[in-house]
Coordinates of C-alpha atoms in Angstrom, one line a residue:
Chain J
M14 CA 110.7 124.0 55.5
S15 CA 107.5 123.0 56.8
S16 CA 105.8 123.6 59.7
V17 CA 102.2 122.1 60.7
S18 CA 101.6 125.1 63.1
E19 CA 101.6 127.8 60.8
S20 CA 99.9 125.9 58.0
S21 CA 98.0 128.2 55.4
K22 CA 96.8 125.3 53.7
P23 CA 93.1 124.5 55.2
V24 CA 92.2 121.7 57.3
P25 CA 90.1 119.0 55.2
A26 CA 86.0 117.4 55.7
K27 CA 85.1 114.9 57.9
R28 CA 84.3 111.6 55.6
K29 CA 81.9 110.0 57.1
L30 CA 84.0 106.5 59.0
A31 CA 81.3 102.8 59.1
A32 CA 81.2 103.9 63.3
K33 CA 77.7 103.2 62.7
P34 CA 76.6 100.0 60.9
H35 CA 75.2 100.4 57.7
L36 CA 74.6 97.3 56.7
V37 CA 70.0 95.9 57.1
Q38 CA 71.4 92.7 59.1
D39 CA 73.3 95.0 61.2
K40 CA 71.2 97.7 61.9
V41 CA 68.5 94.7 63.1
F42 CA 71.1 93.7 65.1
F43 CA 72.6 96.0 66.3
G44 CA 68.2 97.2 67.5
V45 CA 67.5 93.7 68.8
A46 CA 70.7 94.5 71.1
R47 CA 69.2 98.0 72.0
A48 CA 66.3 97.1 72.9
A49 CA 67.1 94.3 75.4
A50 CA 69.4 96.4 77.0
V51 CA 66.9 99.1 77.4
G52 CA 64.4 96.5 77.9
A53 CA 66.5 95.5 81.3
V54 CA 66.3 98.3 82.5
G55 CA 63.3 99.5 81.5
I56 CA 62.2 96.2 84.3
V57 CA 64.2 97.7 86.7
G58 CA 62.3 100.7 86.8
L59 CA 58.6 99.6 85.9
I60 CA 59.2 97.4 89.1
L61 CA 60.7 100.2 90.8
A62 CA 57.5 102.7 90.6
Y63 CA 55.4 99.6 91.3
L64 CA 56.4 99.3 94.1
L65 CA 57.3 102.3 94.2
F66 CA 53.9 103.1 94.0
M67 CA 52.2 100.9 96.0
S68 CA 54.3 101.5 99.5
W69 CA 54.0 105.0 98.7
E70 CA 50.7 105.3 101.8
T71 CA 51.9 102.9 103.7
L72 CA 56.2 104.9 103.6
A73 CA 53.1 108.1 103.9
K74 CA 51.3 106.9 107.0
Q75 CA 55.0 104.6 109.2
G76 CA 57.2 107.4 108.3
F77 CA 59.8 107.3 109.7
N78 CA 59.4 103.9 112.0
F79 CA 57.7 101.4 109.3
I80 CA 62.7 101.4 109.2
F81 CA 63.0 101.6 113.1
G82 CA 59.9 100.1 115.1
S83 CA 59.3 97.5 116.4
Q84 CA 55.6 96.4 116.1
W85 CA 53.1 95.3 113.7
T86 CA 49.6 94.8 114.3
A87 CA 47.3 94.9 111.7
A88 CA 44.3 93.4 113.9
D89 CA 42.5 97.3 115.0
P90 CA 41.8 99.0 111.4
E91 CA 41.6 101.9 113.0
N92 CA 45.0 101.6 114.4
M93 CA 47.7 100.2 112.0
I94 CA 50.9 99.6 113.0
F95 CA 53.1 98.5 110.2
Q96 CA 57.1 99.1 111.3
I97 CA 59.6 96.4 110.3
G98 CA 63.3 97.9 112.7
P99 CA 63.5 93.6 113.4
M100 CA 63.2 92.1 110.5
L101 CA 65.2 94.6 108.6
W102 CA 68.1 93.9 111.1
G103 CA 67.7 90.4 111.4
S104 CA 67.8 89.7 106.6
L105 CA 71.4 92.4 107.8
L106 CA 72.8 89.4 110.3
I107 CA 71.5 86.3 108.6
A108 CA 73.0 88.0 105.2
F109 CA 76.0 88.9 106.9
N110 CA 76.9 85.7 108.7
G111 CA 76.2 83.6 106.3
V112 CA 79.2 85.6 104.5
I113 CA 82.0 84.6 107.6
L114 CA 80.7 82.1 107.1
A115 CA 81.0 81.2 103.7
V116 CA 82.8 83.0 102.5
P117 CA 86.7 80.6 104.0
M118 CA 84.8 78.0 102.8
A119 CA 84.4 78.8 98.9
I120 CA 88.5 80.8 99.1
A121 CA 89.4 77.1 100.1
A122 CA 87.2 75.5 97.9
A123 CA 88.5 77.6 94.8
Y124 CA 91.8 77.0 95.4
F125 CA 91.4 73.5 96.6
I126 CA 90.4 73.5 93.3
E127 CA 93.0 75.9 91.3
F128 CA 96.0 74.8 92.5
L129 CA 95.8 72.0 95.0
A130 CA 93.9 69.4 93.0
T131 CA 94.1 66.8 89.5
S132 CA 92.4 68.2 86.8
R133 CA 90.8 65.1 86.7
I134 CA 89.3 65.9 91.3
A135 CA 89.0 69.2 90.3
K136 CA 86.4 68.9 87.4
I137 CA 84.0 66.1 90.0
A138 CA 84.7 68.8 92.9
T139 CA 83.5 71.5 90.3
T140 CA 80.3 69.6 89.6
V141 CA 79.9 68.8 92.4
V142 CA 80.1 72.9 94.2
D143 CA 78.1 74.3 91.0
L144 CA 75.6 70.3 91.8
L145 CA 75.4 72.4 95.7
A146 CA 74.1 75.9 93.3
A147 CA 71.0 73.9 91.4
I148 CA 68.8 72.3 94.6
P149 CA 65.9 74.0 94.9
S150 CA 65.2 76.6 98.4
I151 CA 63.2 74.4 99.5
V152 CA 64.4 71.8 99.8
I153 CA 66.9 73.1 101.3
G154 CA 64.7 74.5 103.5
L155 CA 63.1 71.3 104.4
W156 CA 67.0 69.7 105.1
G157 CA 67.7 72.7 106.7
V158 CA 64.1 71.9 109.0
G159 CA 64.5 68.0 109.9
V160 CA 68.1 67.4 109.5
F161 CA 70.3 70.5 109.9
T162 CA 68.4 72.1 112.8
P163 CA 69.3 69.2 116.0
V164 CA 72.6 69.6 114.1
A165 CA 73.5 73.2 114.2
A166 CA 71.4 73.9 117.0
H167 CA 74.0 71.5 119.7
W168 CA 77.0 74.2 117.8
A169 CA 75.2 76.6 119.2
E170 CA 75.2 75.1 122.8
L171 CA 78.7 74.3 122.9
L172 CA 79.7 77.9 121.8
N173 CA 77.4 79.4 124.1
Q174 CA 78.3 76.4 127.0
N175 CA 82.0 77.7 126.1
L176 CA 82.4 81.2 124.7
G177 CA 79.1 82.3 126.3
F178 CA 81.4 85.7 127.9
L179 CA 81.1 86.9 124.8
P180 CA 77.6 89.3 123.4
L181 CA 77.6 87.6 120.9
F182 CA 77.2 83.9 121.7
K183 CA 75.0 84.2 125.5
N184 CA 71.1 82.6 125.3
E185 CA 68.9 84.3 128.0
A186 CA 66.1 82.7 126.4
G187 CA 67.3 79.5 125.8
S188 CA 65.9 77.7 123.2
F189 CA 69.1 77.4 120.5
V190 CA 66.3 76.2 117.6
G191 CA 65.1 78.8 114.8
S192 CA 68.2 80.9 115.4
P193 CA 69.6 83.5 113.1
F194 CA 73.1 81.1 113.5
I195 CA 70.9 78.6 111.7
A196 CA 69.4 80.7 109.4
G197 CA 73.0 81.7 108.5
W198 CA 74.1 78.5 107.8
I199 CA 71.9 78.0 105.2
V200 CA 72.0 81.1 104.1
A201 CA 75.9 79.8 103.2
V202 CA 75.0 76.6 101.8
M203 CA 73.6 78.2 99.7
I204 CA 75.9 80.8 99.1
V205 CA 78.7 79.2 98.8
P206 CA 78.4 77.8 95.4
I207 CA 78.7 81.1 93.4
I208 CA 80.9 82.5 95.3
T209 CA 83.8 79.8 94.8
S210 CA 82.9 79.4 91.8
V211 CA 83.6 83.9 91.3
T212 CA 86.9 82.8 93.0
R213 CA 87.7 80.8 91.3
E214 CA 87.2 82.2 87.8
I215 CA 89.6 85.1 89.6
F216 CA 91.7 82.3 90.5
S217 CA 92.3 81.0 87.0
Q218 CA 93.3 84.0 86.0
L219 CA 96.0 84.9 87.8
D220 CA 99.3 85.5 85.9
R221 CA 100.8 82.3 86.6
D222 CA 104.3 83.6 86.4
V223 CA 103.9 85.9 89.0
I224 CA 103.3 83.3 91.6
N225 CA 106.0 81.8 90.0
A226 CA 107.6 84.5 91.2
A227 CA 107.4 84.1 94.5
T228 CA 107.4 80.4 94.4
A229 CA 111.2 81.9 93.4
L230 CA 111.9 83.7 96.3
G231 CA 111.4 80.9 98.6
A232 CA 108.1 81.1 99.4
S233 CA 105.3 79.0 100.4
R234 CA 102.5 77.5 99.7
S235 CA 100.8 79.5 102.7
S236 CA 102.9 83.4 102.8
T237 CA 102.4 83.1 98.4
F238 CA 98.3 82.6 98.9
M239 CA 98.6 85.2 101.6
K240 CA 100.8 87.7 100.2
V241 CA 100.0 87.1 97.2
I242 CA 97.2 85.3 95.7
L243 CA 95.1 86.9 98.6
P244 CA 95.8 90.7 97.5
T245 CA 96.2 89.9 94.0
S246 CA 92.4 88.4 92.8
S247 CA 90.9 90.7 97.1
G248 CA 88.9 92.7 94.2
G249 CA 87.1 90.0 92.3
I250 CA 86.7 87.9 95.8
V251 CA 85.4 90.5 97.5
G252 CA 82.7 90.5 93.9
G253 CA 82.1 87.1 94.9
V254 CA 81.0 88.4 98.1
L255 CA 78.3 90.7 97.5
L256 CA 77.4 88.0 94.5
G257 CA 76.3 86.4 97.6
L258 CA 75.3 88.9 100.0
G259 CA 72.7 89.8 97.1
R260 CA 71.6 86.9 97.5
A261 CA 71.7 86.1 100.9
L262 CA 69.8 88.9 101.4
G263 CA 66.6 87.4 99.0
E264 CA 66.8 84.6 100.7
T265 CA 63.1 83.8 101.8
V266 CA 61.9 80.1 101.8
A267 CA 64.7 78.1 103.5
I268 CA 65.5 80.5 105.8
F269 CA 61.1 80.6 106.6
F270 CA 61.2 77.3 107.4
V271 CA 64.9 77.6 109.5
L272 CA 63.8 80.5 111.4
N273 CA 61.9 81.5 114.9
L274 CA 60.6 85.1 113.8
S275 CA 60.4 88.1 115.8
F276 CA 59.7 92.0 116.4
E277 CA 61.7 91.8 119.1
I278 CA 64.8 92.4 118.0
N279 CA 67.9 91.3 118.5
W280 CA 70.8 92.6 117.9
V281 CA 74.1 90.2 117.7
D282 CA 72.7 87.3 120.0
V283 CA 72.8 85.4 116.7
I284 CA 72.4 81.9 119.2
E285 CA 69.2 82.8 120.4
G286 CA 66.1 81.3 119.0
R287 CA 64.7 84.8 117.2
G288 CA 65.2 87.2 114.1
G289 CA 64.5 88.4 111.4
S290 CA 63.3 88.9 107.8
I291 CA 62.2 90.8 105.1
A292 CA 61.4 88.4 102.4
S293 CA 60.8 85.3 105.4
M294 CA 58.5 87.9 107.4
I295 CA 56.6 88.8 103.5
V296 CA 56.7 84.5 102.8
A297 CA 55.3 84.6 106.5
F298 CA 52.7 87.2 106.6
F299 CA 51.3 86.9 103.0
G300 CA 49.0 84.9 102.9
A301 CA 46.5 86.6 105.3
A302 CA 47.1 89.5 104.7
T303 CA 44.4 93.0 104.6
P304 CA 44.4 94.8 101.5
E305 CA 46.3 97.4 103.9
E306 CA 48.8 95.6 104.7
V307 CA 49.9 93.3 101.6
K308 CA 50.4 97.2 100.4
A309 CA 53.0 97.2 104.0
L310 CA 54.8 94.1 102.7
I311 CA 55.1 95.6 99.2
A312 CA 57.0 98.3 101.1
A313 CA 58.7 95.6 103.1
G314 CA 59.9 95.1 99.8
L315 CA 61.2 97.8 98.7
V316 CA 63.2 98.7 101.8
L317 CA 65.3 95.1 101.0
F318 CA 65.4 95.8 97.3
V319 CA 66.8 100.1 98.2
I320 CA 69.3 97.6 100.2
T321 CA 70.5 95.8 97.7
L322 CA 70.8 97.5 95.2
L323 CA 72.4 99.4 98.0
I324 CA 75.6 97.1 98.7
N325 CA 75.6 96.4 94.9
W326 CA 76.4 100.4 94.6
L327 CA 79.5 99.8 97.5
A328 CA 80.5 96.4 95.8
A329 CA 81.1 98.4 92.6
V330 CA 82.9 101.0 94.8
I331 CA 85.0 98.7 97.5
V332 CA 85.8 96.9 93.7
A333 CA 87.7 99.4 91.5
K334 CA 89.2 101.2 94.8
A335 CA 91.0 97.8 95.9
Q336 CA 92.4 97.6 92.2
P337 CA 94.0 100.1 92.3
W338 CA 96.6 98.7 89.5
R339 CA 93.6 98.2 87.5
K340 CA 93.3 101.1 85.6
Chain B
M7 CA 127.1 64.0 73.0
S8 CA 129.3 66.4 76.6
D9 CA 132.0 64.4 74.8
L10 CA 132.3 66.1 72.5
S11 CA 131.9 69.3 74.5
N12 CA 135.5 72.3 75.0
A13 CA 134.9 71.7 78.6
A14 CA 138.2 69.9 79.3
N15 CA 139.2 73.6 79.2
L16 CA 137.0 74.9 82.0
S17 CA 138.1 72.2 84.8
T18 CA 140.6 74.2 86.3
I19 CA 137.8 77.3 87.6
E20 CA 135.7 75.8 90.4
A21 CA 132.9 74.3 90.0
H22 CA 129.8 76.3 91.4
L23 CA 126.8 74.4 90.4
R24 CA 126.9 71.2 88.2
S25 CA 124.5 69.1 86.2
E26 CA 124.6 65.5 86.5
D27 CA 123.0 62.9 83.9
V28 CA 119.8 65.1 84.3
N29 CA 117.2 63.3 83.2
V30 CA 113.0 65.0 82.9
W31 CA 109.4 64.2 81.9
F32 CA 106.3 65.4 82.0
G33 CA 104.1 62.9 82.3
E34 CA 105.6 59.8 79.4
R35 CA 107.7 62.0 77.4
H36 CA 111.2 61.7 77.4
V37 CA 112.2 66.2 77.6
L38 CA 115.6 66.5 78.6
R39 CA 118.7 63.6 78.2
D40 CA 121.5 62.7 80.8
V41 CA 122.4 66.7 80.9
S42 CA 125.9 67.5 82.9
L43 CA 127.0 71.1 82.6
T44 CA 129.0 72.8 85.4
F45 CA 128.7 76.3 86.1
P46 CA 131.8 78.0 87.5
V47 CA 131.9 80.2 90.7
N48 CA 131.6 84.5 88.7
Q49 CA 131.4 83.2 85.5
V50 CA 127.8 83.6 82.5
T51 CA 126.7 79.7 81.5
A52 CA 124.2 81.1 78.7
L53 CA 122.6 77.8 77.3
I54 CA 120.8 78.4 73.7
G55 CA 119.3 76.7 71.2
P56 CA 116.0 76.2 68.6
S57 CA 112.8 76.2 70.4
G58 CA 111.1 73.5 72.8
C59 CA 115.1 71.9 73.1
G60 CA 114.8 72.3 76.4
K61 CA 116.6 74.8 77.5
S62 CA 113.8 76.3 79.6
T63 CA 112.5 73.0 81.4
F64 CA 116.4 72.6 82.2
L65 CA 116.6 75.6 83.7
R66 CA 113.6 74.4 85.7
T67 CA 115.7 71.7 87.3
L68 CA 118.1 74.0 88.4
N69 CA 116.4 75.3 91.9
R70 CA 113.5 72.8 91.5
M71 CA 111.0 75.2 89.8
H72 CA 110.8 72.4 87.3
E73 CA 108.1 69.5 90.2
L74 CA 106.0 72.7 90.6
I75 CA 104.4 70.5 86.9
P76 CA 102.2 67.7 88.8
S77 CA 103.5 65.1 85.5
A78 CA 107.3 66.2 85.6
G79 CA 109.7 63.9 86.2
F80 CA 113.6 64.4 86.9
A81 CA 116.9 61.2 87.4
G82 CA 120.0 62.9 87.6
R83 CA 121.9 65.1 90.4
I84 CA 122.5 68.9 90.8
L85 CA 124.9 70.2 93.0
L86 CA 124.7 73.6 94.6
D87 CA 128.9 74.2 96.3
G88 CA 128.9 70.4 95.7
E89 CA 125.3 69.0 97.7
D90 CA 122.5 67.2 95.5
I91 CA 119.3 69.3 96.3
Y92 CA 117.0 67.0 95.5
E93 CA 118.3 64.6 98.7
P94 CA 115.2 63.8 100.3
G95 CA 116.0 66.0 103.3
V96 CA 116.5 69.5 101.8
D97 CA 113.5 71.5 101.6
P98 CA 113.0 73.6 97.6
T99 CA 112.3 76.7 99.3
N100 CA 115.5 76.5 100.8
V101 CA 117.0 75.8 97.6
R102 CA 115.0 78.8 95.9
L103 CA 117.1 81.5 98.3
K104 CA 120.3 80.4 97.7
I105 CA 119.7 80.3 93.8
G106 CA 116.9 82.8 92.8
M107 CA 115.2 83.2 89.6
V108 CA 114.1 85.9 86.8
F109 CA 111.6 85.5 84.1
Q110 CA 111.1 85.7 80.8
K111 CA 108.6 88.4 81.1
P112 CA 108.5 90.6 84.1
N113 CA 106.4 89.3 87.1
P114 CA 106.7 91.8 89.6
F115 CA 103.3 92.1 91.9
P116 CA 101.0 93.4 90.7
T117 CA 99.9 94.8 94.3
M118 CA 103.1 95.8 95.7
S119 CA 104.7 99.5 95.0
I120 CA 108.6 99.0 94.2
K121 CA 109.6 99.3 97.7
E122 CA 107.8 96.1 98.7
N123 CA 108.2 94.3 96.0
V124 CA 112.4 94.7 96.7
L125 CA 111.0 93.4 100.4
S126 CA 109.0 90.8 99.2
G127 CA 111.0 87.6 99.3
L128 CA 111.7 88.7 102.4
K129 CA 108.5 88.4 103.8
L130 CA 107.0 85.8 101.6
S131 CA 110.0 83.4 103.2
G132 CA 109.2 84.7 106.9
R133 CA 112.9 86.6 107.7
R134 CA 113.1 89.6 109.9
G135 CA 115.5 91.5 111.3
Y136 CA 116.1 92.9 108.3
D137 CA 117.5 97.0 107.7
A138 CA 114.5 97.9 104.6
T139 CA 116.0 100.6 103.5
E140 CA 119.5 99.6 103.5
I141 CA 118.3 96.2 101.3
V142 CA 116.7 98.4 99.0
E143 CA 118.8 101.0 97.6
T144 CA 121.9 98.1 98.2
S145 CA 119.1 95.7 96.0
L146 CA 118.1 98.6 93.6
R147 CA 121.4 100.0 92.4
R148 CA 123.2 95.9 91.9
A149 CA 120.5 96.1 88.9
S150 CA 121.1 100.0 87.9
I151 CA 117.3 101.0 88.5
W152 CA 118.6 103.1 92.3
N153 CA 119.0 106.5 90.1
E154 CA 115.3 106.3 88.0
V155 CA 113.2 105.2 91.5
K156 CA 114.8 106.5 94.6
D157 CA 112.6 108.8 93.9
R158 CA 109.0 107.8 93.6
L159 CA 108.8 104.0 96.0
G160 CA 105.7 104.2 97.2
D161 CA 105.3 103.9 93.5
P162 CA 102.7 100.2 92.8
A163 CA 105.9 99.1 90.6
T164 CA 102.8 98.4 87.2
S165 CA 104.2 101.7 87.0
L166 CA 107.6 101.7 85.9
S167 CA 108.0 101.0 81.9
G168 CA 108.6 97.2 81.1
G169 CA 112.4 97.1 81.2
Q170 CA 112.0 98.5 84.3
Q171 CA 110.0 95.4 85.7
Q172 CA 112.2 93.9 85.0
R173 CA 115.2 95.4 86.5
L174 CA 113.1 95.5 89.5
C175 CA 113.1 91.5 89.1
I176 CA 116.3 91.2 89.3
A177 CA 116.4 93.4 92.5
R178 CA 113.3 91.4 94.1
S179 CA 116.0 88.0 93.3
L180 CA 119.5 90.3 94.4
A181 CA 117.5 90.9 98.1
M182 CA 117.5 88.0 98.4
N183 CA 121.1 87.3 98.3
P184 CA 121.6 84.4 96.2
E185 CA 124.8 82.6 95.0
V186 CA 123.0 81.6 92.1
I187 CA 120.7 83.2 89.1
L188 CA 118.7 82.3 86.5
M189 CA 117.0 84.4 84.5
D190 CA 115.5 82.6 81.4
E191 CA 114.9 84.7 78.3
P192 CA 114.9 88.0 80.4
C193 CA 115.1 90.2 77.8
S194 CA 112.7 89.1 75.7
A195 CA 110.1 91.0 76.2
L196 CA 112.0 94.0 76.4
D197 CA 113.0 96.8 74.0
P198 CA 116.8 97.4 72.4
G199 CA 118.1 99.7 75.2
S200 CA 116.5 97.5 78.5
T201 CA 118.4 94.0 77.0
R202 CA 121.5 96.6 76.5
R203 CA 121.2 97.7 80.8
I204 CA 120.0 94.6 81.4
E205 CA 122.7 93.0 80.1
E206 CA 125.1 95.4 81.6
T207 CA 123.2 94.4 84.8
I208 CA 124.7 90.9 84.3
E209 CA 128.0 91.6 83.5
E210 CA 128.1 93.4 86.5
L211 CA 127.0 90.6 88.6
S212 CA 128.8 88.6 87.4
E213 CA 131.7 89.8 89.6
T214 CA 130.0 87.8 92.2
M215 CA 127.3 85.9 91.7
T216 CA 127.4 82.8 89.1
I217 CA 124.8 83.0 87.0
V218 CA 122.8 81.1 83.7
I219 CA 120.8 82.5 81.7
V220 CA 118.5 81.2 78.2
T221 CA 119.0 83.3 75.7
H222 CA 117.1 83.2 71.8
N223 CA 119.5 85.9 71.1
M224 CA 122.7 85.4 70.3
Q225 CA 124.1 88.2 69.9
Q226 CA 123.2 88.7 73.4
A227 CA 124.8 85.2 74.1
Q228 CA 128.7 86.3 72.7
R229 CA 127.6 89.9 74.9
V230 CA 127.3 88.0 78.2
S231 CA 128.3 84.8 78.6
H232 CA 131.5 83.8 79.3
Q233 CA 130.3 79.8 78.2
T234 CA 127.5 78.7 76.2
A235 CA 126.0 75.8 76.2
F236 CA 124.3 74.0 72.3
F237 CA 120.8 72.8 72.9
L238 CA 119.4 69.7 70.6
A239 CA 116.2 68.4 70.4
E240 CA 116.6 66.3 67.3
D241 CA 113.5 63.9 65.8
G242 CA 111.1 63.7 68.5
N243 CA 114.0 62.8 70.8
P244 CA 115.0 64.1 73.8
G245 CA 116.7 67.5 73.8
G246 CA 119.7 67.4 75.3
V247 CA 123.7 69.4 74.8
V248 CA 125.2 68.7 71.6
E249 CA 128.3 71.3 72.8
F250 CA 129.6 73.0 75.5
G251 CA 133.2 75.9 75.7
K252 CA 134.1 78.2 76.3
T253 CA 131.3 81.5 74.1
E254 CA 134.9 82.1 71.7
D255 CA 134.9 78.8 71.2
V256 CA 131.4 77.8 70.7
F257 CA 130.9 80.5 68.3
N258 CA 133.9 80.3 66.6
N259 CA 135.4 77.2 66.2
P260 CA 132.0 74.8 67.0
I261 CA 133.0 70.9 67.2
D262 CA 129.8 70.0 65.9
L263 CA 128.1 70.6 62.4
R264 CA 124.9 71.3 64.2
T265 CA 126.6 73.7 66.0
N266 CA 128.3 75.4 63.2
D267 CA 124.7 75.9 61.2
Y268 CA 123.0 76.2 64.5
V269 CA 125.4 80.0 65.3
N270 CA 125.3 81.0 62.1
G271 CA 121.1 81.9 61.5
H272 CA 120.8 78.1 59.0
F273 CA 118.6 76.7 60.8
G274 CA 116.3 77.3 64.3

């Protein structure tokens, strides 16, 4: 009887396999695909390089105060101070505000479309939600300032009257217009479609048998939703939410219309009529900026870019951790 | 159709679950016609028949899972301990607490551990004040999987093999202490070894509960069941029961020629 380990026969030489493309058309196809992939990475790299190149001077001059300070003075050429603390915090505050408002709406809409609606209604609802994503942000901004602001300011006033004892809803400034709360709503309207569409996709991929199992165990629809559907889809939903967060952070024109930009940092007073947003600040200042100031604005763009990258990275980590059963 | 059956032999046994003239539609399509079967206490009933004959559909009418399909229609009665489970005042979730179900493909909750899966029904239906440790052990023992998982109750349910997952799903159902368990081809996705273990479990369970099992496997029907119903849908007509009686009679002395052809593998 021959034993595998004791075999004296030499191991045969490795043979050529068709793992790599050998047909001409395959080579061309691979080449094009690879070029596109490398190109995409290359473009991101070039943008980053340009941002770094243009920002370098500002960052070196202003140091860490660029991120944490609250002053912006371009008037005195001898002593220009560029600090974006309130804008940076404002961008985050508005984005989180938008996400908190958008997520329940988006999940509810996705649940309705996927589990409650008849197929005809589901089609209509999907189209309407997708249409919402197609509205240009300038139009949303105009609607926001002309139609929505008075309404939302009234909601903010009600919150202040009834829940004003909470730090979140106090308003010492008195004005309810131009607040992060209103900007948050505007952002929410803009990110509901993306979160809904990702969540709907996740829901549609759920194993119907797992949901049926819950039903067969005597679960009501709501407890099936809370204890089976949501936990099973959480990773994917977080992914969708972070996609929305990325869009919320970068949103420019619509926020520019509804937000009252202020270099006095507004930590949590979301219904007070002042706030910050890096993107809106860039739009607001760019037209009349001195060359020095333009560099500072580009540096602000770099900071926003880095934060968005960090959030995407965080998204990947959370999605991976939220689904330990997926190998 | 059912007058051809051997059901008379069974009439002496106490009926636990009974269907009376059950008819089912999906939209306009009439898929089941006048199914009247009796499922006595502590007996295993096998539902056999070729694909598309409506046996799984019928099984799902027994715990009102059928009505989750939006276009579904239903006529007739399902009586559990003499009470019609389709009465307007009856809450379907309560029906499903009494009549558990095991599906074709093992479907443990992927986000939950083994232990959480066993307790999932209790949590999902909002029950309180139970002894979790005791229920977990009893249910897993009854599903004959306790010894394999007792040291790893906190592991994800998906870490188990397919056969173990299916027995976990049986345990999950048993934790609710149902009177009846419905099984929809519970072994069709499993290897022969796992199939044998599930069949042993079914045999043990039948001492204390009523079991209805849909199976494509004729040997399995003969091994595990006390009585057998043969379903058939011919030439676009709705499916129905061709023959119903003691398993040994249906397989060895079928009255209807079509039953004879089917159990001897002439079609299907």
